[in-house]
Amino acid sequence: MQRIRLTYAKTEALRYTGNLDMHKIWERVFRRAMLDLAYSQGFHPQPRIQQACPLPLGYLSKMEIVDFWLNSECSVETIEQALTPALPSGISIYSIEQVDLSAPALQKVVRSSIYIVTLLDPVDNEV
């Protein structure tokens, strides 16, 4: 088994895509790329995909992180070549790296986030 960490941007085309839908998008991307995605055990197996800090609906991001597990070993270059044509518009991959299987969960790795808010309407400072 192999654990891979992707760092990517979620851009305008996916602005109104929620957390659960992003999970399904990643599942489809891995299927289209024909990567041997690992699944959980049990009655209703789920793909082993872990998002660090899922964004609220309507938010964009320049730095999202997702981990996924593969059943078979692949080089990072092979994974990148398989994923690139399978990505929908709205996702840009910045980096792909192999992570140790015993590394802590992504939720424990992320320590802070920085948000930039752009107001579309003028603000009345007197209120």
Short mmCIF file of N, CA, C and O in Angstrom, two decimals:
data_model
loop_
_atom_site.label_atom_id
_atom_site.label_comp_id
_atom_site.label_asym_id
_atom_site.label_seq_id
_atom_site.Cartn_x
_atom_site.Cartn_y
_atom_site.Cartn_z
N MET A 1 0.84 -1.18 0.00
CA MET A 1 0.00 0.00 0.00
C MET A 1 0.88 1.24 0.00
O MET A 1 1.99 1.22 0.52
N GLN A 2 0.37 2.32 -0.56
CA GLN A 2 1.12 3.55 -0.71
C GLN A 2 0.20 4.74 -0.39
O GLN A 2 -0.96 4.76 -0.80
N ARG A 3 0.75 5.72 0.32
CA ARG A 3 -0.01 6.93 0.66
C ARG A 3 0.59 8.10 -0.10
O ARG A 3 1.80 8.34 -0.05
N ILE A 4 -0.28 8.84 -0.79
CA ILE A 4 0.15 9.96 -1.63
C ILE A 4 -0.54 11.23 -1.14
O ILE A 4 -1.72 11.22 -0.83
N ARG A 5 0.21 12.33 -1.11
CA ARG A 5 -0.34 13.64 -0.71
C ARG A 5 -0.31 14.58 -1.91
O ARG A 5 0.72 14.79 -2.53
N LEU A 6 -1.47 15.14 -2.22
CA LEU A 6 -1.62 16.12 -3.29
C LEU A 6 -1.85 17.49 -2.70
O LEU A 6 -2.64 17.66 -1.77
N THR A 7 -1.18 18.49 -3.23
CA THR A 7 -1.43 19.88 -2.90
C THR A 7 -2.00 20.50 -4.17
O THR A 7 -1.39 20.39 -5.23
N TYR A 8 -3.16 21.13 -4.04
CA TYR A 8 -3.83 21.64 -5.24
C TYR A 8 -4.59 22.93 -4.95
O TYR A 8 -4.77 23.33 -3.81
N ALA A 9 -5.05 23.56 -6.04
CA ALA A 9 -5.88 24.76 -5.94
C ALA A 9 -7.29 24.42 -6.39
O ALA A 9 -7.48 23.67 -7.35
N LYS A 10 -8.26 24.96 -5.68
CA LYS A 10 -9.67 24.85 -6.06
C LYS A 10 -10.06 26.23 -6.58
O LYS A 10 -10.10 27.19 -5.82
N THR A 11 -10.31 26.33 -7.89
CA THR A 11 -10.53 27.64 -8.50
C THR A 11 -12.00 27.87 -8.86
O THR A 11 -12.86 27.05 -8.54
N GLU A 12 -12.25 28.96 -9.54
CA GLU A 12 -13.61 29.46 -9.81
C GLU A 12 -14.58 28.42 -10.35
O GLU A 12 -15.75 28.42 -9.98
N ALA A 13 -14.14 27.54 -11.22
CA ALA A 13 -15.04 26.56 -11.82
C ALA A 13 -15.67 25.63 -10.78
O ALA A 13 -16.75 25.07 -11.02
N LEU A 14 -15.04 25.47 -9.63
CA LEU A 14 -15.56 24.59 -8.57
C LEU A 14 -16.00 25.37 -7.32
O LEU A 14 -16.13 24.79 -6.25
N ARG A 15 -16.21 26.67 -7.46
CA ARG A 15 -16.55 27.52 -6.32
C ARG A 15 -17.74 26.98 -5.52
O ARG A 15 -17.72 26.94 -4.30
N TYR A 16 -18.79 26.58 -6.19
CA TYR A 16 -20.00 26.15 -5.50
C TYR A 16 -20.10 24.63 -5.41
O TYR A 16 -21.19 24.07 -5.42
N THR A 17 -18.97 23.99 -5.31
CA THR A 17 -18.91 22.54 -5.11
C THR A 17 -18.61 22.29 -3.64
O THR A 17 -17.61 22.76 -3.11
N GLY A 18 -19.49 21.56 -2.98
CA GLY A 18 -19.35 21.30 -1.55
C GLY A 18 -18.32 20.22 -1.24
O GLY A 18 -17.76 19.57 -2.14
N ASN A 19 -18.10 20.01 0.04
CA ASN A 19 -17.11 19.07 0.53
C ASN A 19 -17.36 17.64 0.06
O ASN A 19 -16.45 16.97 -0.44
N LEU A 20 -18.59 17.15 0.21
CA LEU A 20 -18.88 15.77 -0.20
C LEU A 20 -18.75 15.61 -1.71
O LEU A 20 -18.30 14.57 -2.19
N ASP A 21 -19.14 16.65 -2.46
CA ASP A 21 -18.98 16.58 -3.91
C ASP A 21 -17.51 16.59 -4.31
O ASP A 21 -17.13 15.93 -5.28
N MET A 22 -16.67 17.34 -3.58
CA MET A 22 -15.23 17.32 -3.87
C MET A 22 -14.67 15.92 -3.65
O MET A 22 -13.82 15.44 -4.41
N HIS A 23 -15.16 15.25 -2.61
CA HIS A 23 -14.73 13.88 -2.34
C HIS A 23 -15.09 12.98 -3.53
O HIS A 23 -14.27 12.17 -3.99
N LYS A 24 -16.29 13.13 -4.06
CA LYS A 24 -16.73 12.34 -5.22
C LYS A 24 -15.93 12.70 -6.47
O LYS A 24 -15.62 11.84 -7.28
N ILE A 25 -15.61 13.99 -6.62
CA ILE A 25 -14.79 14.41 -7.76
C ILE A 25 -13.44 13.72 -7.72
O ILE A 25 -12.97 13.19 -8.73
N TRP A 26 -12.80 13.71 -6.54
CA TRP A 26 -11.51 13.04 -6.44
C TRP A 26 -11.63 11.55 -6.73
O TRP A 26 -10.79 10.96 -7.41
N GLU A 27 -12.69 10.94 -6.25
CA GLU A 27 -12.90 9.51 -6.52
C GLU A 27 -13.01 9.26 -8.03
O GLU A 27 -12.40 8.33 -8.56
N ARG A 28 -13.74 10.11 -8.74
CA ARG A 28 -13.88 9.98 -10.19
C ARG A 28 -12.55 10.23 -10.91
O ARG A 28 -12.23 9.56 -11.89
N VAL A 29 -11.80 11.22 -10.43
CA VAL A 29 -10.50 11.52 -11.04
C VAL A 29 -9.59 10.30 -10.94
O VAL A 29 -8.94 9.91 -11.92
N PHE A 30 -9.53 9.67 -9.77
CA PHE A 30 -8.67 8.50 -9.60
C PHE A 30 -9.15 7.34 -10.47
O PHE A 30 -8.34 6.59 -11.02
N ARG A 31 -10.45 7.20 -10.60
CA ARG A 31 -10.99 6.13 -11.45
C ARG A 31 -10.63 6.39 -12.92
O ARG A 31 -10.21 5.48 -13.63
N ARG A 32 -10.81 7.64 -13.39
CA ARG A 32 -10.46 7.99 -14.77
C ARG A 32 -8.97 7.81 -15.04
O ARG A 32 -8.56 7.45 -16.14
N ALA A 33 -8.15 8.10 -14.03
CA ALA A 33 -6.70 7.96 -14.17
C ALA A 33 -6.26 6.50 -14.07
O ALA A 33 -5.09 6.20 -14.24
N MET A 34 -7.20 5.62 -13.78
CA MET A 34 -6.96 4.18 -13.64
C MET A 34 -5.91 3.87 -12.58
O MET A 34 -5.04 3.01 -12.77
N LEU A 35 -5.98 4.61 -11.47
CA LEU A 35 -5.11 4.34 -10.33
C LEU A 35 -5.81 3.34 -9.42
O LEU A 35 -7.02 3.39 -9.25
N ASP A 36 -5.06 2.44 -8.83
CA ASP A 36 -5.60 1.37 -7.99
C ASP A 36 -5.87 1.90 -6.58
O ASP A 36 -5.10 1.65 -5.65
N LEU A 37 -6.94 2.65 -6.42
CA LEU A 37 -7.29 3.29 -5.16
C LEU A 37 -7.66 2.25 -4.11
O LEU A 37 -8.38 1.28 -4.40
N ALA A 38 -7.16 2.42 -2.90
CA ALA A 38 -7.47 1.51 -1.80
C ALA A 38 -8.83 1.87 -1.21
O ALA A 38 -9.23 3.04 -1.20
N TYR A 39 -9.54 0.88 -0.71
CA TYR A 39 -10.85 1.07 -0.10
C TYR A 39 -10.84 0.56 1.33
O TYR A 39 -10.06 -0.33 1.68
N SER A 40 -11.71 1.13 2.16
CA SER A 40 -11.85 0.70 3.54
C SER A 40 -12.46 -0.71 3.57
O SER A 40 -13.04 -1.16 2.59
N GLN A 41 -12.35 -1.36 4.70
CA GLN A 41 -12.91 -2.69 4.87
C GLN A 41 -14.32 -2.56 5.44
O GLN A 41 -14.70 -1.52 5.93
N GLY A 42 -15.08 -3.62 5.37
CA GLY A 42 -16.39 -3.61 6.01
C GLY A 42 -17.54 -3.79 5.03
O GLY A 42 -17.35 -4.09 3.86
N PHE A 43 -18.75 -3.58 5.54
CA PHE A 43 -19.97 -3.82 4.79
C PHE A 43 -20.13 -2.86 3.62
O PHE A 43 -20.62 -3.22 2.56
N HIS A 44 -19.75 -1.59 3.81
CA HIS A 44 -19.89 -0.56 2.77
C HIS A 44 -18.54 0.12 2.54
O HIS A 44 -18.29 1.20 3.08
N PRO A 45 -17.66 -0.49 1.76
CA PRO A 45 -16.31 0.06 1.56
C PRO A 45 -16.34 1.45 0.93
O PRO A 45 -17.13 1.71 0.03
N GLN A 46 -15.49 2.33 1.43
CA GLN A 46 -15.34 3.69 0.93
C GLN A 46 -13.91 3.89 0.47
O GLN A 46 -12.98 3.29 1.01
N PRO A 47 -13.70 4.73 -0.55
CA PRO A 47 -12.32 4.99 -0.99
C PRO A 47 -11.53 5.68 0.11
O PRO A 47 -12.06 6.50 0.86
N ARG A 48 -10.27 5.36 0.22
CA ARG A 48 -9.41 5.95 1.25
C ARG A 48 -8.87 7.27 0.74
O ARG A 48 -7.79 7.35 0.16
N ILE A 49 -9.67 8.31 0.93
CA ILE A 49 -9.35 9.68 0.54
C ILE A 49 -9.58 10.54 1.76
O ILE A 49 -10.62 10.43 2.41
N GLN A 50 -8.62 11.40 2.08
CA GLN A 50 -8.72 12.24 3.28
C GLN A 50 -8.38 13.68 2.92
O GLN A 50 -7.29 13.97 2.43
N GLN A 51 -9.35 14.58 3.14
CA GLN A 51 -9.13 16.00 2.89
C GLN A 51 -8.68 16.66 4.19
O GLN A 51 -9.20 16.35 5.25
N ALA A 52 -7.75 17.61 4.08
CA ALA A 52 -7.20 18.24 5.28
C ALA A 52 -8.24 19.11 5.99
O ALA A 52 -8.65 18.81 7.10
N CYS A 53 -8.66 20.17 5.38
CA CYS A 53 -9.62 21.11 5.96
C CYS A 53 -10.59 21.50 4.86
O CYS A 53 -10.36 22.50 4.17
N PRO A 54 -11.64 20.74 4.66
CA PRO A 54 -12.55 21.03 3.56
C PRO A 54 -13.11 22.45 3.65
O PRO A 54 -13.41 22.94 4.74
N LEU A 55 -13.24 23.07 2.50
CA LEU A 55 -13.71 24.45 2.44
C LEU A 55 -15.23 24.54 2.51
O LEU A 55 -15.93 23.66 2.02
N PRO A 56 -15.75 25.62 3.08
CA PRO A 56 -17.19 25.86 3.02
C PRO A 56 -17.61 26.16 1.58
O PRO A 56 -16.78 26.56 0.75
N LEU A 57 -18.88 25.99 1.31
CA LEU A 57 -19.42 26.24 -0.02
C LEU A 57 -19.17 27.68 -0.44
O LEU A 57 -19.36 28.61 0.34
N GLY A 58 -18.69 27.89 -1.65
CA GLY A 58 -18.46 29.22 -2.19
C GLY A 58 -17.03 29.72 -2.03
O GLY A 58 -16.69 30.76 -2.56
N TYR A 59 -16.20 29.01 -1.31
CA TYR A 59 -14.82 29.44 -1.07
C TYR A 59 -13.88 28.87 -2.13
O TYR A 59 -14.07 27.76 -2.61
N LEU A 60 -12.87 29.64 -2.45
CA LEU A 60 -11.80 29.21 -3.35
C LEU A 60 -10.54 29.01 -2.52
O LEU A 60 -10.43 29.53 -1.41
N SER A 61 -9.57 28.28 -3.07
CA SER A 61 -8.36 28.04 -2.31
C SER A 61 -7.16 27.91 -3.23
O SER A 61 -7.26 27.36 -4.32
N LYS A 62 -6.05 28.42 -2.75
CA LYS A 62 -4.79 28.25 -3.47
C LYS A 62 -3.96 27.12 -2.88
O LYS A 62 -2.90 26.80 -3.41
N MET A 63 -4.40 26.53 -1.76
CA MET A 63 -3.58 25.52 -1.09
C MET A 63 -4.46 24.52 -0.35
O MET A 63 -4.63 24.60 0.85
N GLU A 64 -5.00 23.56 -1.08
CA GLU A 64 -5.77 22.47 -0.48
C GLU A 64 -4.89 21.23 -0.45
O GLU A 64 -4.01 21.06 -1.30
N ILE A 65 -5.14 20.36 0.51
CA ILE A 65 -4.34 19.15 0.65
C ILE A 65 -5.28 17.95 0.74
O ILE A 65 -6.28 18.00 1.46
N VAL A 66 -4.95 16.90 0.01
CA VAL A 66 -5.72 15.66 0.08
C VAL A 66 -4.73 14.49 0.06
O VAL A 66 -3.73 14.52 -0.64
N ASP A 67 -5.00 13.51 0.91
CA ASP A 67 -4.23 12.26 0.93
C ASP A 67 -5.09 11.17 0.33
O ASP A 67 -6.31 11.15 0.55
N PHE A 68 -4.47 10.25 -0.38
CA PHE A 68 -5.17 9.06 -0.85
C PHE A 68 -4.23 7.88 -0.80
O PHE A 68 -3.02 8.03 -0.80
N TRP A 69 -4.81 6.71 -0.71
CA TRP A 69 -4.03 5.48 -0.58
C TRP A 69 -4.23 4.63 -1.83
O TRP A 69 -5.34 4.51 -2.34
N LEU A 70 -3.13 4.06 -2.31
CA LEU A 70 -3.16 3.16 -3.46
C LEU A 70 -2.80 1.76 -3.00
O LEU A 70 -1.97 1.58 -2.10
N ASN A 71 -3.40 0.77 -3.63
CA ASN A 71 -3.09 -0.63 -3.31
C ASN A 71 -1.74 -1.05 -3.86
O ASN A 71 -1.07 -1.91 -3.31
N SER A 72 -1.34 -0.45 -4.98
CA SER A 72 -0.07 -0.83 -5.61
C SER A 72 0.89 0.35 -5.62
O SER A 72 0.48 1.50 -5.58
N GLU A 73 2.16 0.05 -5.66
CA GLU A 73 3.20 1.08 -5.66
C GLU A 73 3.33 1.69 -7.06
O GLU A 73 3.40 0.97 -8.05
N CYS A 74 3.35 3.02 -7.11
CA CYS A 74 3.56 3.77 -8.35
C CYS A 74 4.53 4.89 -8.07
O CYS A 74 4.54 5.42 -6.96
N SER A 75 5.28 5.29 -9.06
CA SER A 75 6.15 6.45 -8.87
C SER A 75 5.30 7.71 -8.91
O SER A 75 4.22 7.74 -9.49
N VAL A 76 5.82 8.77 -8.30
CA VAL A 76 5.11 10.05 -8.28
C VAL A 76 4.92 10.56 -9.71
O VAL A 76 3.87 11.11 -10.05
N GLU A 77 5.91 10.36 -10.56
CA GLU A 77 5.82 10.80 -11.95
C GLU A 77 4.70 10.07 -12.69
O GLU A 77 3.95 10.68 -13.46
N THR A 78 4.56 8.77 -12.46
CA THR A 78 3.50 7.98 -13.09
C THR A 78 2.13 8.47 -12.63
O THR A 78 1.21 8.60 -13.43
N ILE A 79 2.01 8.76 -11.34
CA ILE A 79 0.75 9.25 -10.79
C ILE A 79 0.40 10.60 -11.41
O ILE A 79 -0.74 10.83 -11.82
N GLU A 80 1.38 11.48 -11.50
CA GLU A 80 1.14 12.80 -12.09
C GLU A 80 0.71 12.70 -13.55
O GLU A 80 -0.22 13.37 -13.99
N GLN A 81 1.37 11.83 -14.31
CA GLN A 81 1.00 11.65 -15.72
C GLN A 81 -0.40 11.08 -15.86
O GLN A 81 -1.11 11.42 -16.81
N ALA A 82 -0.81 10.23 -14.94
CA ALA A 82 -2.16 9.64 -15.00
C ALA A 82 -3.22 10.65 -14.57
O ALA A 82 -4.32 10.70 -15.15
N LEU A 83 -2.92 11.47 -13.57
CA LEU A 83 -3.92 12.41 -13.04
C LEU A 83 -4.15 13.63 -13.93
O LEU A 83 -5.29 14.09 -14.04
N THR A 84 -3.11 14.15 -14.55
CA THR A 84 -3.21 15.41 -15.29
C THR A 84 -4.34 15.42 -16.32
O THR A 84 -5.16 16.33 -16.31
N PRO A 85 -4.46 14.43 -17.20
CA PRO A 85 -5.57 14.48 -18.17
C PRO A 85 -6.93 14.18 -17.56
O PRO A 85 -7.96 14.46 -18.16
N ALA A 86 -6.97 13.60 -16.37
CA ALA A 86 -8.24 13.22 -15.74
C ALA A 86 -8.85 14.33 -14.88
O ALA A 86 -9.98 14.20 -14.43
N LEU A 87 -8.12 15.43 -14.67
CA LEU A 87 -8.60 16.50 -13.79
C LEU A 87 -9.68 17.34 -14.47
O LEU A 87 -9.56 17.69 -15.64
N PRO A 88 -10.73 17.70 -13.71
CA PRO A 88 -11.73 18.62 -14.26
C PRO A 88 -11.21 20.05 -14.20
O PRO A 88 -10.24 20.35 -13.49
N SER A 89 -11.85 20.96 -14.94
CA SER A 89 -11.45 22.36 -14.84
C SER A 89 -11.81 22.82 -13.44
O SER A 89 -12.84 22.43 -12.88
N GLY A 90 -10.95 23.61 -12.85
CA GLY A 90 -11.17 24.07 -11.48
C GLY A 90 -10.19 23.47 -10.48
O GLY A 90 -10.14 23.91 -9.35
N ILE A 91 -9.43 22.46 -10.90
CA ILE A 91 -8.41 21.87 -10.02
C ILE A 91 -7.06 21.99 -10.71
O ILE A 91 -6.91 21.57 -11.86
N SER A 92 -6.10 22.57 -10.01
CA SER A 92 -4.72 22.65 -10.49
C SER A 92 -3.82 22.02 -9.44
O SER A 92 -3.80 22.46 -8.30
N ILE A 93 -3.09 21.00 -9.83
CA ILE A 93 -2.20 20.32 -8.89
C ILE A 93 -0.86 21.05 -8.82
O ILE A 93 -0.25 21.34 -9.85
N TYR A 94 -0.42 21.36 -7.59
CA TYR A 94 0.88 22.01 -7.37
C TYR A 94 1.97 20.99 -7.09
O TYR A 94 3.07 21.11 -7.58
N SER A 95 1.65 20.00 -6.24
CA SER A 95 2.69 19.02 -5.91
C SER A 95 2.06 17.68 -5.57
O SER A 95 0.91 17.61 -5.13
N ILE A 96 2.85 16.64 -5.79
CA ILE A 96 2.47 15.27 -5.44
C ILE A 96 3.67 14.66 -4.74
O ILE A 96 4.79 14.74 -5.23
N GLU A 97 3.43 14.08 -3.57
CA GLU A 97 4.54 13.45 -2.85
C GLU A 97 4.06 12.19 -2.13
O GLU A 97 2.89 12.07 -1.77
N GLN A 98 4.97 11.27 -1.95
CA GLN A 98 4.67 10.06 -1.19
C GLN A 98 4.83 10.37 0.29
O GLN A 98 5.78 11.06 0.68
N VAL A 99 3.91 9.86 1.11
CA VAL A 99 3.93 10.09 2.54
C VAL A 99 4.00 8.74 3.24
O VAL A 99 3.42 7.76 2.77
N ASP A 100 4.70 8.68 4.34
CA ASP A 100 4.79 7.46 5.11
C ASP A 100 3.41 7.01 5.57
O ASP A 100 2.59 7.83 5.98
N LEU A 101 3.15 5.72 5.52
CA LEU A 101 1.84 5.19 5.91
C LEU A 101 1.51 5.49 7.37
O LEU A 101 0.34 5.62 7.73
N SER A 102 2.52 5.61 8.21
CA SER A 102 2.27 5.85 9.63
C SER A 102 2.24 7.34 9.99
O SER A 102 2.13 7.70 11.17
N ALA A 103 2.32 8.22 8.99
CA ALA A 103 2.28 9.67 9.24
C ALA A 103 0.93 10.05 9.85
O ALA A 103 -0.08 9.39 9.60
N PRO A 104 0.89 11.12 10.67
CA PRO A 104 -0.37 11.51 11.29
C PRO A 104 -1.41 11.95 10.25
O PRO A 104 -1.06 12.32 9.12
N ALA A 105 -2.65 11.92 10.65
CA ALA A 105 -3.76 12.33 9.78
C ALA A 105 -3.59 13.80 9.38
O ALA A 105 -3.02 14.60 10.13
N LEU A 106 -4.11 14.14 8.23
CA LEU A 106 -3.99 15.51 7.73
C LEU A 106 -4.57 16.54 8.70
O LEU A 106 -4.04 17.64 8.84
N GLN A 107 -5.65 16.21 9.36
CA GLN A 107 -6.27 17.14 10.30
C GLN A 107 -5.33 17.51 11.44
O GLN A 107 -5.43 18.58 12.01
N LYS A 108 -4.39 16.64 11.77
CA LYS A 108 -3.41 16.92 12.81
C LYS A 108 -2.21 17.70 12.29
O LYS A 108 -1.51 18.35 13.05
N VAL A 109 -1.98 17.65 10.99
CA VAL A 109 -0.82 18.30 10.39
C VAL A 109 -1.07 19.79 10.17
O VAL A 109 -0.19 20.61 10.40
N VAL A 110 -2.27 20.15 9.76
CA VAL A 110 -2.60 21.55 9.47
C VAL A 110 -2.76 22.30 10.79
O VAL A 110 -3.53 21.90 11.66
N ARG A 111 -2.03 23.40 10.93
CA ARG A 111 -2.06 24.17 12.18
C ARG A 111 -2.84 25.47 12.07
O ARG A 111 -3.34 25.99 13.04
N SER A 112 -2.89 26.04 10.86
CA SER A 112 -3.62 27.30 10.69
C SER A 112 -4.01 27.49 9.24
O SER A 112 -3.51 26.81 8.35
N SER A 113 -4.91 28.44 9.03
CA SER A 113 -5.34 28.82 7.69
C SER A 113 -5.39 30.34 7.63
O SER A 113 -5.63 31.00 8.63
N ILE A 114 -5.18 30.86 6.45
CA ILE A 114 -5.29 32.30 6.23
C ILE A 114 -6.39 32.52 5.20
O ILE A 114 -6.39 31.90 4.13
N TYR A 115 -7.34 33.38 5.55
CA TYR A 115 -8.45 33.69 4.65
C TYR A 115 -8.31 35.13 4.18
O TYR A 115 -7.97 36.01 4.94
N ILE A 116 -8.61 35.36 2.92
CA ILE A 116 -8.66 36.70 2.35
C ILE A 116 -10.11 36.92 1.91
O ILE A 116 -10.64 36.14 1.12
N VAL A 117 -10.73 37.96 2.45
CA VAL A 117 -12.12 38.25 2.15
C VAL A 117 -12.19 39.45 1.22
O VAL A 117 -11.60 40.50 1.50
N THR A 118 -12.90 39.29 0.13
CA THR A 118 -13.12 40.39 -0.81
C THR A 118 -14.60 40.71 -0.80
O THR A 118 -15.43 39.87 -1.15
N LEU A 119 -14.94 41.93 -0.40
CA LEU A 119 -16.33 42.35 -0.36
C LEU A 119 -16.74 42.88 -1.73
O LEU A 119 -16.03 43.69 -2.33
N LEU A 120 -17.87 42.42 -2.22
CA LEU A 120 -18.33 42.82 -3.54
C LEU A 120 -19.10 44.14 -3.51
O LEU A 120 -19.14 44.85 -4.50
N ASP A 121 -19.72 44.45 -2.38
CA ASP A 121 -20.47 45.69 -2.23
C ASP A 121 -19.73 46.63 -1.29
O ASP A 121 -19.04 46.19 -0.37
N PRO A 122 -19.89 47.94 -1.49
CA PRO A 122 -19.23 48.89 -0.58
C PRO A 122 -19.75 48.76 0.84
O PRO A 122 -20.91 48.39 1.06
N VAL A 123 -18.91 49.06 1.81
CA VAL A 123 -19.27 48.95 3.22
C VAL A 123 -19.49 50.34 3.79
O VAL A 123 -18.67 51.24 3.58
N ASP A 124 -20.59 50.48 4.53
CA ASP A 124 -20.89 51.75 5.18
C ASP A 124 -20.19 51.75 6.54
O ASP A 124 -20.55 50.99 7.44
N ASN A 125 -19.16 52.55 6.70
CA ASN A 125 -18.36 52.58 7.94
C ASN A 125 -19.08 53.23 9.10
O ASN A 125 -18.65 53.10 10.24
N GLU A 126 -20.17 53.93 8.86
CA GLU A 126 -20.88 54.64 9.92
C GLU A 126 -21.84 53.76 10.69
O GLU A 126 -22.36 54.16 11.72
N VAL A 127 -22.11 52.58 10.23
CA VAL A 127 -23.08 51.71 10.90
C VAL A 127 -22.47 50.97 12.03
O VAL A 127 -21.40 50.67 12.20
#
